[in-house]
Each structure stands twice: as C-alpha cells, then as structure tokens.
Coordinates of C-alpha atoms and ligand atoms in Angstrom, one line a residue:
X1 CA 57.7 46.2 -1.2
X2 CA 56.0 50.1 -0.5
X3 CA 57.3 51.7 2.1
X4 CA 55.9 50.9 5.9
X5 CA 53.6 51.7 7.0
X6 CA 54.2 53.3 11.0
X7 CA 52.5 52.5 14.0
X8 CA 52.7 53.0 17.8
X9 CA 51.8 49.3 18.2
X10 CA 51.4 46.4 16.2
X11 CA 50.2 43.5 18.0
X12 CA 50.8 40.0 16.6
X13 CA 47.8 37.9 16.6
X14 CA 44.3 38.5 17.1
X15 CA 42.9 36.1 19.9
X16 CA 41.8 36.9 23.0
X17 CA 45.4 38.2 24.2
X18 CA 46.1 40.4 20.7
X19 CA 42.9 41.7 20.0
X20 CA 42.0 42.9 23.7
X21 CA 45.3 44.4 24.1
X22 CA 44.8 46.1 20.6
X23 CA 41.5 47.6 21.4
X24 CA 42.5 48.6 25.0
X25 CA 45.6 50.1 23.4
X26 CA 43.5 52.1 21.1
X27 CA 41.5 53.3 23.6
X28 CA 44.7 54.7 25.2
X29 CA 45.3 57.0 22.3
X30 CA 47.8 54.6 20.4
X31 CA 48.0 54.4 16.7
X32 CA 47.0 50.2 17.0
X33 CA 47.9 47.8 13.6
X34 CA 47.0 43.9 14.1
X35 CA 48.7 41.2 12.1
X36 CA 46.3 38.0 12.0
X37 CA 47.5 35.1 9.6
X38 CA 43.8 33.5 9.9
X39 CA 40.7 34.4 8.2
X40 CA 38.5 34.9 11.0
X41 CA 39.7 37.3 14.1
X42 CA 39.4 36.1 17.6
X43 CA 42.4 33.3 17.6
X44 CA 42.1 30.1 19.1
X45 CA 39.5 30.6 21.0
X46 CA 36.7 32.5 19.2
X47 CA 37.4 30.2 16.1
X48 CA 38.6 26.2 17.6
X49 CA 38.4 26.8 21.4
X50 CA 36.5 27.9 23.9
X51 CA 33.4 29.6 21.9
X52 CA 32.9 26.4 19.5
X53 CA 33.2 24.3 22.6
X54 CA 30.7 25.3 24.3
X55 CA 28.5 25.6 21.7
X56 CA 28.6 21.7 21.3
X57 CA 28.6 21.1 24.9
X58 CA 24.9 23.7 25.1
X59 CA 23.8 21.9 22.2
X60 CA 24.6 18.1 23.6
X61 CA 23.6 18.8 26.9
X62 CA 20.0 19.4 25.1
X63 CA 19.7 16.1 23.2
X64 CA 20.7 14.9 27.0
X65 CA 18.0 16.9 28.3
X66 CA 15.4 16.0 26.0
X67 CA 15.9 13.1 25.9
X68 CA 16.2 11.7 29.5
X69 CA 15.8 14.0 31.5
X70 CA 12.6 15.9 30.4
X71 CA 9.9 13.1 32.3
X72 CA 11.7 13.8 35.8
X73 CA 9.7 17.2 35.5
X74 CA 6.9 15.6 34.0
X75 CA 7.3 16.4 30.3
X76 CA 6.7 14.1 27.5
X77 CA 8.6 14.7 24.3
X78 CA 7.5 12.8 21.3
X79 CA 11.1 10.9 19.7
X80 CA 14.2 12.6 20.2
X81 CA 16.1 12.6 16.9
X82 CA 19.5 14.4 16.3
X83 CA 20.9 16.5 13.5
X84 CA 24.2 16.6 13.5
X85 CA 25.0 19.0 10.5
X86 CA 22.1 21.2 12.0
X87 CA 24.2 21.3 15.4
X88 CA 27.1 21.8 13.5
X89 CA 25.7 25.2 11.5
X90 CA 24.6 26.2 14.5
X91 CA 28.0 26.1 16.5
X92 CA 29.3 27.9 12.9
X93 CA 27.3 30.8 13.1
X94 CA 28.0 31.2 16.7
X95 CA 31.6 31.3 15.8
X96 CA 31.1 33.6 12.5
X97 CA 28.4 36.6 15.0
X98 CA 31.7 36.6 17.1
X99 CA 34.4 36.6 14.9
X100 CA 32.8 39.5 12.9
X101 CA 31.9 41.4 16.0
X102 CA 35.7 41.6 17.0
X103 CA 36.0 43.3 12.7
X104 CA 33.4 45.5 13.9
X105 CA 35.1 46.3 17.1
X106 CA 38.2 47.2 15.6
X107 CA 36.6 49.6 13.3
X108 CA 35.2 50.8 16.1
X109 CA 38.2 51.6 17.8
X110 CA 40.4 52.3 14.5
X111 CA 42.9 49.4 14.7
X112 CA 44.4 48.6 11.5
X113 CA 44.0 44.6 10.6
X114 CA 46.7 43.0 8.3
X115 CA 46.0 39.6 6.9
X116 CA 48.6 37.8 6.5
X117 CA 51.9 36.0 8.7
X118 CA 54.0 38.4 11.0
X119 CA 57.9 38.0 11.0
X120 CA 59.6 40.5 13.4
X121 CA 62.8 41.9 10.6
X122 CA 64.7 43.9 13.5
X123 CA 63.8 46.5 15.8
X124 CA 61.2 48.0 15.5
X125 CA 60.5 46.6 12.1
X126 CA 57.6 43.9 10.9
X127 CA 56.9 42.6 7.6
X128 CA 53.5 40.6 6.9
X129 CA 53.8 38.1 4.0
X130 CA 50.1 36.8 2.1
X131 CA 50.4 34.9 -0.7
X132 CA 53.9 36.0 -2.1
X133 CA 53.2 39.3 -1.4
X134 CA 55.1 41.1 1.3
X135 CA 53.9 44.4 3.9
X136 CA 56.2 46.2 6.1
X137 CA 55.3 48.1 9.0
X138 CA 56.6 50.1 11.1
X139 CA 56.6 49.8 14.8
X140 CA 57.5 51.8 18.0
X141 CA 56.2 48.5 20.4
X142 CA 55.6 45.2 19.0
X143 CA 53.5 42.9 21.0
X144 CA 53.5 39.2 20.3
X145 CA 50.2 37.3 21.2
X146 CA 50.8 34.3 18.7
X147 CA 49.0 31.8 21.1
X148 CA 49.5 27.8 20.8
X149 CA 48.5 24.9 18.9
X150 CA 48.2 21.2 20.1
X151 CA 51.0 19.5 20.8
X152 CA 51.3 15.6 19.5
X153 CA 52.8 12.6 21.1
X154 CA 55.7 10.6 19.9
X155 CA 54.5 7.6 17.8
X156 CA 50.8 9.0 17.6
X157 CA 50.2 9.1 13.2
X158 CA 48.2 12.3 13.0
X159 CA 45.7 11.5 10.3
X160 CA 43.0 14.2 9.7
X161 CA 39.9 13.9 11.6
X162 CA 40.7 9.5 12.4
X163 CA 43.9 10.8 14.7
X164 CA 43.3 14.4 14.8
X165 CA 43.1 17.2 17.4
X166 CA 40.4 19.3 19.1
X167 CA 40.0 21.3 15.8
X168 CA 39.0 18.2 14.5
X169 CA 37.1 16.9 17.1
X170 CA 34.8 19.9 17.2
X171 CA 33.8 18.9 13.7
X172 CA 33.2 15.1 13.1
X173 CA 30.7 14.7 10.4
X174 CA 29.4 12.3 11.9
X175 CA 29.1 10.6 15.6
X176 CA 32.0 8.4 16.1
X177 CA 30.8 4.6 17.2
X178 CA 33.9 4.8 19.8
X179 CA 36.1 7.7 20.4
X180 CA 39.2 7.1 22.6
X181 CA 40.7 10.5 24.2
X182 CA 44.2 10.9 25.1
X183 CA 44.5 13.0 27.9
X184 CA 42.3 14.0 30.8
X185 CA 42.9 17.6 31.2
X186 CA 39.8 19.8 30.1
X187 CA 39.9 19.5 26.5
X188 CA 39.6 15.8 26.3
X189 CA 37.1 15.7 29.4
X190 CA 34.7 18.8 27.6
X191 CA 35.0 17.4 24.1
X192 CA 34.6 13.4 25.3
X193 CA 31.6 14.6 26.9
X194 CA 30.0 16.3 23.9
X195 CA 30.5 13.4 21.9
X196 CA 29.5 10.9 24.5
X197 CA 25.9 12.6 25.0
X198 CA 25.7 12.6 21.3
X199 CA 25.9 8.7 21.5
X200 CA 29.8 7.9 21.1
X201 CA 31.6 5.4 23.4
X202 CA 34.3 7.4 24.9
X203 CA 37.2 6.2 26.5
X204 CA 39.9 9.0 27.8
X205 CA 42.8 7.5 28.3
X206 CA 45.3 9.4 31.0
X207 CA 48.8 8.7 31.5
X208 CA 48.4 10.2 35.7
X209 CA 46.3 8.2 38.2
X210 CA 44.0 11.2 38.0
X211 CA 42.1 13.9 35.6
X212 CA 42.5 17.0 35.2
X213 CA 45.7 17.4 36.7
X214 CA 46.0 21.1 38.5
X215 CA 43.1 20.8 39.5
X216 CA 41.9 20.5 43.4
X217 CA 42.4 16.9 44.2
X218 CA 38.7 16.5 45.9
X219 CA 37.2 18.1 42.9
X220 CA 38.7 16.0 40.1
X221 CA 37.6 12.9 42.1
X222 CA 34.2 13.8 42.0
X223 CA 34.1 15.3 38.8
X224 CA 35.7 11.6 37.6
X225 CA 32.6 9.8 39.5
X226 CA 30.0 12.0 37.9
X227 CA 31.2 12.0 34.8
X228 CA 31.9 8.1 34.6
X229 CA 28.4 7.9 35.8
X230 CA 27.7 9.6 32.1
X231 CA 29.0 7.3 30.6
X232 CA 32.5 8.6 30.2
X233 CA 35.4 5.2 30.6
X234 CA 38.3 6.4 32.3
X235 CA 41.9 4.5 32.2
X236 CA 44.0 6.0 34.0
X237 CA 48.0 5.3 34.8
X238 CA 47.8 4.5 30.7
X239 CA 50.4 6.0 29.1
X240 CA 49.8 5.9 25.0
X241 CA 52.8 5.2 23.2
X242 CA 51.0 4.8 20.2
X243 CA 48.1 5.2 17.7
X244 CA 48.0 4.5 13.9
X245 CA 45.1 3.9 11.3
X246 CA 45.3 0.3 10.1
X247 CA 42.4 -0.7 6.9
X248 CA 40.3 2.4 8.3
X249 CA 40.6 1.3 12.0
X250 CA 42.3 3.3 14.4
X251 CA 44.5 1.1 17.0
X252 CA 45.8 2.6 20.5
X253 CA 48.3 1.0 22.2
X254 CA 48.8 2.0 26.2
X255 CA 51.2 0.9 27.9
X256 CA 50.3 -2.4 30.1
X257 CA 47.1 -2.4 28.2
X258 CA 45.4 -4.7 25.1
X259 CA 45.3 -1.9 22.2
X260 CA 42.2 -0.7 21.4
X261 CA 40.4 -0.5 18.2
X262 CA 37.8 2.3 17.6
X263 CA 36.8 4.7 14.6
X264 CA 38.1 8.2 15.8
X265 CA 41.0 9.0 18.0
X266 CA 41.1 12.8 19.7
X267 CA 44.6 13.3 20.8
X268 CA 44.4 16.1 24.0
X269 CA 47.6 16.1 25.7
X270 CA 49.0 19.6 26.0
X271 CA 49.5 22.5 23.9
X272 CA 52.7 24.3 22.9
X273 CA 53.6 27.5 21.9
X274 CA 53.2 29.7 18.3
X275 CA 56.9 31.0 17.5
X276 CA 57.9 29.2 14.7
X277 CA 58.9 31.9 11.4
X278 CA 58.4 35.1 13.6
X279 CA 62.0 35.9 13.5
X280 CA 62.4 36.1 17.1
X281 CA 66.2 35.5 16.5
X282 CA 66.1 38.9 14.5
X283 CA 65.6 41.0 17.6
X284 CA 67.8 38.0 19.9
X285 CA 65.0 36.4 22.3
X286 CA 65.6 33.0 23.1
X287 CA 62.5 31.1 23.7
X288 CA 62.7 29.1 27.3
X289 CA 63.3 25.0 27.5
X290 CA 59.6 24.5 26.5
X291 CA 59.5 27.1 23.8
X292 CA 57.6 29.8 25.4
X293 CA 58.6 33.9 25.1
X294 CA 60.6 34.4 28.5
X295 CA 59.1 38.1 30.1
X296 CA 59.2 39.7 33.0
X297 CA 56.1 41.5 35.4
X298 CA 55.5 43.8 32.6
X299 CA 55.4 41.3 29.9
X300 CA 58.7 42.3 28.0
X301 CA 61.0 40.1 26.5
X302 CA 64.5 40.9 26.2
X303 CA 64.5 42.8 23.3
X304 CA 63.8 46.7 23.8
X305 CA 59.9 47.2 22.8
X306 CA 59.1 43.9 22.2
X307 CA 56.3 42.4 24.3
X308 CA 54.7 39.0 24.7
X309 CA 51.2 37.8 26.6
X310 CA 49.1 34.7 26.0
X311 CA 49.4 31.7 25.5
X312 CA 53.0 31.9 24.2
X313 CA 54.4 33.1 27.6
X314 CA 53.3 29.8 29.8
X315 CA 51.1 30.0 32.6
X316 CA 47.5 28.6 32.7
X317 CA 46.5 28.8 28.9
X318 CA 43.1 30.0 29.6
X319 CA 41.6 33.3 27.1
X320 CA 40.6 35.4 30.3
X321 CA 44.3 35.0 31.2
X322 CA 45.5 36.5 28.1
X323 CA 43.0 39.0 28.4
X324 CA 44.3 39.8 31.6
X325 CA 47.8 39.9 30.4
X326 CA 46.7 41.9 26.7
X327 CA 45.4 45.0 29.4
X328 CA 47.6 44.8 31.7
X329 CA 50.6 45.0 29.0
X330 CA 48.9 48.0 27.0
X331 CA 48.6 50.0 30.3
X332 CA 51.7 49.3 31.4
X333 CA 53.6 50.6 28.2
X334 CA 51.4 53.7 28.3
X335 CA 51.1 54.2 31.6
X336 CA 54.4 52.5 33.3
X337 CA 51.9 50.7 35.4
X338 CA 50.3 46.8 35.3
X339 CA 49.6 44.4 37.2
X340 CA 47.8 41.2 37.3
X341 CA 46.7 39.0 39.8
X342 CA 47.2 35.4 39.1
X343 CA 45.6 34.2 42.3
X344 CA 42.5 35.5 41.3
X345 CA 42.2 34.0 37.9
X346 CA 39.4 31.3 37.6
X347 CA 39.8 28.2 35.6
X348 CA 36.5 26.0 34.2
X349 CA 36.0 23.0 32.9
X350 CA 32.0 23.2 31.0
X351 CA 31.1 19.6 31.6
X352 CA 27.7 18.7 33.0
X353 CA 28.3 19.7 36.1
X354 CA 30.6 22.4 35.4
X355 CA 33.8 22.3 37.8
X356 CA 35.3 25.5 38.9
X357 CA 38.1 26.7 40.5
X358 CA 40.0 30.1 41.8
X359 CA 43.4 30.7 43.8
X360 CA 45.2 27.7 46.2
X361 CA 44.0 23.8 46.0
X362 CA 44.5 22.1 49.0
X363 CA 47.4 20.0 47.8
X364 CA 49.5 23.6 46.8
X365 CA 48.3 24.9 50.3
X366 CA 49.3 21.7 52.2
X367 CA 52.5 21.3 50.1
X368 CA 54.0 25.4 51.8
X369 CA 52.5 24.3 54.8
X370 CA 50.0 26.9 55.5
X371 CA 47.4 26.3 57.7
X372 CA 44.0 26.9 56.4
X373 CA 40.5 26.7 57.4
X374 CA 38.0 24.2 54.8
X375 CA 34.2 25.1 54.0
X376 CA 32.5 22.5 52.6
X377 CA 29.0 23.1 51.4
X378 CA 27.2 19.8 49.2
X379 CA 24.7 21.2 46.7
X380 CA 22.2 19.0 48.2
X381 CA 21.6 21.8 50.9
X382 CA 20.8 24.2 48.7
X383 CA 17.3 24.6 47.4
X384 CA 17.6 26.3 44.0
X385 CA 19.9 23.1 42.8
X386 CA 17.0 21.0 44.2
X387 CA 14.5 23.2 42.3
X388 CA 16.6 22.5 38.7
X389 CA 17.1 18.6 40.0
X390 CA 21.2 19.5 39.8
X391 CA 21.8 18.8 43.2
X392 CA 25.0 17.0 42.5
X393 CA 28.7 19.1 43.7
X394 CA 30.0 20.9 45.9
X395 CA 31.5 24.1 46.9
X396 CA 34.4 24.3 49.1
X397 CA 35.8 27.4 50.5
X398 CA 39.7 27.6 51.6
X399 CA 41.0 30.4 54.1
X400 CA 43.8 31.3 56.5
X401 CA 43.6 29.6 59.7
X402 CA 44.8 32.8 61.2
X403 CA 43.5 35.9 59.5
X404 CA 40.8 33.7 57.6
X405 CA 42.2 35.6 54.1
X406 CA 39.8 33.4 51.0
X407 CA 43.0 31.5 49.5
X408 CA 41.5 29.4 47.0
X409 CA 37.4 28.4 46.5
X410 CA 36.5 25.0 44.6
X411 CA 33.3 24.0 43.3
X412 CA 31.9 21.4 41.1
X413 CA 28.3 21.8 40.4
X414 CA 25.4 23.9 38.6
X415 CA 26.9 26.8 36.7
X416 CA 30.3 26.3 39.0
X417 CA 31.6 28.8 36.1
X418 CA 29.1 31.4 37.1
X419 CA 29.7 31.1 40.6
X420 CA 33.1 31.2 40.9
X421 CA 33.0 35.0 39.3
X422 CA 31.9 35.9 42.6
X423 CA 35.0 33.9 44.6
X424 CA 37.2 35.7 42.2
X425 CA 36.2 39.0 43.4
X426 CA 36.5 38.2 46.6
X427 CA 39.8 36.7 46.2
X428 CA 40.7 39.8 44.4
X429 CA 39.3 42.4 47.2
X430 CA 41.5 40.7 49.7
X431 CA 38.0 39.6 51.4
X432 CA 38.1 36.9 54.4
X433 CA 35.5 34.0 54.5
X434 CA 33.5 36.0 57.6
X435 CA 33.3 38.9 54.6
X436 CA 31.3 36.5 51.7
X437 CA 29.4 35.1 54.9
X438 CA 28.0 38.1 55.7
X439 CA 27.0 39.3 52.5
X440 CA 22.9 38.9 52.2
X441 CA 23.0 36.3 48.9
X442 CA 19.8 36.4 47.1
X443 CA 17.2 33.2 47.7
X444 CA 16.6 30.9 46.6
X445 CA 20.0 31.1 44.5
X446 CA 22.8 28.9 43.8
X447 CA 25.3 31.6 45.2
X448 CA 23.6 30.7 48.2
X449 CA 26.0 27.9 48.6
X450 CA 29.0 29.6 47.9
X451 CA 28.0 31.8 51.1
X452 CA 27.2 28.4 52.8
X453 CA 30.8 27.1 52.2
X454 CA 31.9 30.4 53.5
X455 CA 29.9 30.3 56.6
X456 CA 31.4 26.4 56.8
X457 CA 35.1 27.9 56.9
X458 CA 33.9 29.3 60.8
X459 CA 31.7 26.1 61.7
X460 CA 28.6 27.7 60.9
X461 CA 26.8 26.4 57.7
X462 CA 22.8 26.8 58.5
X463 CA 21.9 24.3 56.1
X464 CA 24.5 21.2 56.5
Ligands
LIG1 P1 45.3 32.4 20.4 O1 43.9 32.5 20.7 O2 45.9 31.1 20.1 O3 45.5 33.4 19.2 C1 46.8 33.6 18.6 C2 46.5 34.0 17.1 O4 47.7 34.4 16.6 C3 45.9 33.0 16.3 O5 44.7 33.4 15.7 C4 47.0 32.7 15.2 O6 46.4 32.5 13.9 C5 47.7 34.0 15.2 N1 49.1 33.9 14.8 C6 50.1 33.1 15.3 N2 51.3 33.3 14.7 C7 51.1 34.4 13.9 C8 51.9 35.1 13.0 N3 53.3 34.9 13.0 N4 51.4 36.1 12.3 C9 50.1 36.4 12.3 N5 49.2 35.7 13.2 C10 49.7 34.7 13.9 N6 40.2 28.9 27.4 C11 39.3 29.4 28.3 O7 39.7 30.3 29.0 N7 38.1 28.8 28.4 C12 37.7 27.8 27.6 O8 36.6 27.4 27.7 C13 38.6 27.3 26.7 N8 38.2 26.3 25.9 C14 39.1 25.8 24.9 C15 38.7 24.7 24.2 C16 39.6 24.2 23.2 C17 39.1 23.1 22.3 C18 40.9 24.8 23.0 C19 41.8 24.3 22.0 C20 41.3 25.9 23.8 C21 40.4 26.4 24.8 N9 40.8 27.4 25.6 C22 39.9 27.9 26.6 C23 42.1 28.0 25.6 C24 42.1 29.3 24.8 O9 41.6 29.2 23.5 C25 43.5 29.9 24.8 O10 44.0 30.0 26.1 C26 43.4 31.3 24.2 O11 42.9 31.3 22.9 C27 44.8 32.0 24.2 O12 44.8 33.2 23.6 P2 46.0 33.9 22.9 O13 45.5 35.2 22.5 O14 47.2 33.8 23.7 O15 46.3 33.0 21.6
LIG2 P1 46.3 19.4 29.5 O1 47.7 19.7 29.5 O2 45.5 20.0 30.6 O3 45.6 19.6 28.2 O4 46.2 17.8 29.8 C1 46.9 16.9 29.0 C2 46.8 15.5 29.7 O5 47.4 14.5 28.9 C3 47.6 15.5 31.0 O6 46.8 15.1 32.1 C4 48.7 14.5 30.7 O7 49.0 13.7 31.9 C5 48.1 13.6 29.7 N1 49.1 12.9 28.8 C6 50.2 13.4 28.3 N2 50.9 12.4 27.6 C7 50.1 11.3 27.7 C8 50.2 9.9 27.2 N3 51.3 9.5 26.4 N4 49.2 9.0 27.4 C9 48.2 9.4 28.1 N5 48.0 10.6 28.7 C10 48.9 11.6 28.4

C-alpha cells in the first residue's frame, strides 16, 4: 500500500447525492476525492434509475403516439413497427452523454475520482480496494452517499432478468408476453407502463388496497383509472408470498389468489440501504432498525467528521433529494450553515399522464387536523391541454384555512412534473394561494391551471 493520499473531503459514492456534494464542495475551495465502485459516475440514477427510465417511458410513449394516437390530429402513418434493440441503444447512449458529462465535470472542478470500493479504516482514514489492489486516503471529512439497491421479498427466487429487478427490467431483450409487477409504488407503475405500451400484458400486483402509497389519496385514484384504462391490470390487497421459475415459466402466487403464470416477473417493492463492507463499525455508527445511517439537521452521524445524505439516510429516496441534502451538507461543513426544506421537495411519477406532487396530501393534513382550504382545477378547463388532446387530470391546490399558507399542491396531468417546479417555489417562498392567483400566467399555458386551482382555493376559478 503507498502512502495516502490526503484530502479535505472524500465523498463515498458518486450519484446524485456524492457527486453534487463533491462538485459543490469543490467549488467551496475544498481539496474534493470521490470513491465510485462502478464504472460509470452518476449512481443509481444516471446509470439504472431515473435517466434510463425515462428514456424508455419517451421512447414508449412514441410507439403509443404513433401508433394510435397520430389520426386524432389527422395524421396518417404508414405501419408502425418497433425496434427494440434500437430503443435500447438509444436509452444507452443517453445514459453514457450523462455519465461522461459528470467525468467531465469533475475535471472541471478538480475532484479526484477513485475507482474502486470504499471502506472507512478509522477516523479520518479510507482505503479503496479494485481488484486486489488496495488505496488509502486520507481524509479530514468523510461523506457517505452510498445510495440503495432493491430490496427482495421473502420466498421470491431472484433469477436474472425472469425474476429480476428494475435494472433488469430496464433491459429485456425482448417484450415480455405477460409481465407481472410486484408493487405499486412508482417504479413498478413507470416501468409496467413502458413495457405495457410496448405490447406486454402487465399485471402489478400490490399488497395495499391502493397505488402508490404516499401519495395524495385523490391522485392515486385517478392515476389507477387512467392507467388501467392503458391497459395496466391492477390487483390490489395481493400480498405475493411467492414467485419461482418452473420449466422456463415464472409462477406468482398472492395470497387469496390462483398463481399466475407469465414469462417475466419485475419485483418493485422497496429499496434498502448501501452499507454493507464500508466499515461503519470502524468509526462506531450504528445503522437504525431499517439499516439506514442515523444523522442529524446537518447530516452527521455519530462519528466526528463523518457525514451521510442520500438514499442511505431514509426519507423520500428521490435524486433531487439527495441533491438537496449533497449541498446543503457541503455548505454546512464549510460554512456551519444548511438547511433544507423537506416540504418543498416535489415527487413524480413519469407515467402518461405524469402525476405530481409537493408538501401536505390531504390525508397527512386531515390526520393533525389542520384546516385547510381545497382548489380543484380539472384539465378539461384549460385550453392548452385541449389544444395537445391531454385533457385528462387535475390540479389541486391545498392552503391554510386561516392565513391561506400553500401546504401541499397535487396534480396529475400533462407535464404534472413540469408544473409542479412552480408549486415548489411557491411552497418554498412561503407564498399563500391569493399570491400564485395573482401572478399573470402566460396563455394559453398549462400553468394556467395551476393558477386556476389557486384561484379555486378562494372560490374563484374563471374557467370551472
Ligand atoms: P445512488 O444514486 O444509489 O448512488 C450511490 C453510489 O454509491 C452508487 O453508484 C454505488 O455504486 C456507489 N457505492 C455504494 N457503496 C460504495 C462503496 N462502498 N464504495 C464506492 N462506491 C459505492 N429518483 C428521482 O428523483 N426521479 C426519478 O425519476 C427516479 N426514477 C428512478 C427509477 C428507478 C428504476 C430507480 C431504481 C430509482 C429511481 N429514482 C428516481 C431514485 C434515485 O435513483 C435515487 O433516489 C438516487 O439515485 C439516490 O441517490 P444517492 O446519491 O443517494 O445514491
Ligand atoms: P415503493 O416502496 O414506493 O417502491 O413501493 C413498493 C410497493 O410494494 C408498496 O406499495 C408495497 O405495499 C408493495 N409491496 C411490498 N411487499 C409486497 C408484497 N409481498 N406483495 C405485493 N406488494 C408488496
């Protein structure tokens, strides 16, 4: 082993969490090292989440597009055939610009990547082990951004891409003839959807009377009638207790339920957190009952200069989240001060339409008891969703009864995931509904509905 080499920081992993925090740390005047066990940078999401995702769900929703839905606008398109190793490439190189612009940004910014698998020796002290050979480093702050991986379910046989996980399912060689889903939450709803406009019987299987549990109540239902009206089989109350291949057939069994026989089985039901072999016991942190990294408002564990953000420390597992937390834990060890706002983080699910949400449901509001105001603006008022024939949704604006404070904005419909930027802000200002209704929205604009739901709040929608 030579002898370490020292930094101010070395941040462990390189998602969204590690390399934000690295670059922002950089920026800051600190002497940055990142230890990323993976080829590629960007974690999770750049390489098997979020970007990839969407790239199938773009792609799919074309085929959709083209094929149905073209002749509403008076297009005719000769046959609609699919390529699925085109689509495939496609999503690849998408992944590969991104992953390669985070190298070029760390160059940029002069933060030192290790390849290789952190392990945390003591205080202070890291080494990185790749392929038998062994790095140490030296480290005033250590930040730990190690991220998750899907969890499994007892008597579910993993078995590559037949039982497999979302890394899998964003990669079928082919279209599975029927793909069962376990779990509702927005992995399983996005990637059932890809796969069911590419042709696929999907059936999600969900152990709770409803989807996408977290989620606004109203919101989920309709999101479960749109999407059912794709195509999209729902079971809900089914808990899985198992799955297993049997002569090249995959078999489900639910409880209360015949088992079900299908070709590919996509098992969605969680994720868990990345601490195995990082020799968190070296520096005496105790991960919680669930196995996250325990932290307090400034994201440090319990060990002197060890941080932790992502993923790893709970919370909505969402990349802008660990973002969020990556800045925030940078600037507070340089500066002393962070802070972030976890009622103004947005969550999205990027089905067709896309579902949206920021701050308080109405179940979380109802449950303390506040009392609160409700704007509820259907997209069928507004004329720009008429215009793109997306008229499906709603938006639905929450706020104090009393001091009509925006507590939480819900909205399922075109580019929900664009609009609800907008309710973040406003969440984040402090801004009351009155506030985004008096704002002049541009026309004829989608946004125009979030003002409408806003206007609703005080019993004034124009169009409704
Ligand atoms: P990660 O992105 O998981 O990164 C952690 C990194 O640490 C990994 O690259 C890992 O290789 C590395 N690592 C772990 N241990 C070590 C070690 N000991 N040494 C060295 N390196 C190590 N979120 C959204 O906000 N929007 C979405 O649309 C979205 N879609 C998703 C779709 C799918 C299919 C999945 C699976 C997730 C999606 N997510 C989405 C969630 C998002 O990917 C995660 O919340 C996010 O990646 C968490 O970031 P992180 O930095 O905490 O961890
Ligand atoms: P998320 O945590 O958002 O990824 O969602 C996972 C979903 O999987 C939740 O809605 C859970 O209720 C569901 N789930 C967990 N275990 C089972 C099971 N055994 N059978 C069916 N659904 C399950």
């Amino acid at each position: 082993m030579s002898s370490a080499s020292e930094h101010d920081l070395v941040v462990v992993g390189a998602g969204p969490g590690g390399y934000v925090a690295a670059i922002r740390a950089a920026q800051l005047g600190l002497n940055v090292g990142c230890v990323e066990e993976a080829g590629a940078l960007g974690g999770t999401c750049l390489r098997i989440g979020c970007i990839p995702s969407k790239a199938l769900l773009e792609s799919s929703q074309r085929f959709v597009e083209a094929k149905e839905q073209l002749a509403i606008h008076g297009i005719r398109a000769g046959e609609v055939t699919l390529n699925l190793a085109a689509l495939l490439r496609r999503k690849e190189q998408v992944v590969t610009t991104l992953t390669r612009g985070v190298e070029s940004l760390f160059k940029k910014n002069k933060v030192t990547r290790y390849l290789g698998h952190a392990r945390i020796a003591g205080s202070g002290n890291l080494t990185v082990e790749n392929g038998g050979q062994s790095t140490a480093l030296a480290a005033k702050q250590i930040l730990i951004a190690t991220g998750s991986k899907p969890a499994g379910l007892q008597g579910v046989e993993p078995r590559g891409d037949l039982i497999g996980t979302s890394a899998e399912a964003l990669s079928y060689r082919e279209t599975p003839k029927h793909l069962v889903v376990i779990g509702a939450g927005y992995i399983g709803v996005e990637l059932g959807s890809v796969w069911r406009r590419l042709g696929a019987k999907v059936t999600v299987l969900e152990f709770l009377d409803r989807i996408l549990a977290g989620m606004d109540e109203e919101l989920a239902a309709e999101a479960r009638k749109l999407l059912g009206k794709q195509g999209l089989e729902f079971r809900l109350g089914a808990r899985v207790t198992a799955a297993r291949v049997e002569e090249g057939q995959c078999v489900v069994e639910a409880e209360g339920a015949e088992p079900i026989r299908c070709d590919r089985v996509l098992v969605a039901v969680g994720r868990l957190p990345n601490t195995e072999s990082l020799g968190l016991e070296n520096v005496g942190i105790e991960t919680d009952r669930r196995g996250f990294i325990p932290v307090d408002e400034r994201f440090a564990t319990s060990a002197q200069g060890v941080y932790a953000v992502g993923d790893v420390i709970g919370g909505p597992m969402l990349a802008h989240k660990a973002e969020e937390e990556g800045m925030a834990c940078v600037e507070g060890i340089v500066t002393g001060f962070c802070h972030v706002n976890y009622d103004a983080i947005p969550g999205v699910v990027y089905t067709h339409p896309e579902i949206a949400s920021v701050g308080k449901t109405e179940q979380e509001l109802k449950k303390t008891g506040a009392a609160f105001v409700k704007g509820p603006f259907p997209f069928r008022g507004n004329g720009r969703a008429r215009a793109l024939g997306q008229a499906d949704g709603f938006v639905k604006v929450l706020a104090d009864a009393t001091t009509d404070r925006i507590l939480g904005v819900h909205i399922i419909g075109p580019h929900a995931g664009e609009l609800i930027n907008e309710a973040a802000a406003a969440i984040a200002f402090g801004a009351s509904s009155e506030d985004l209704a008096r704002v002049c929205h541009a026309h004829p604009t989608l946004g125009e509905a979030l003002r409408e739901g806003a206007l609703a709040a005080g019993n004034r929608a124009i169009h409704a």
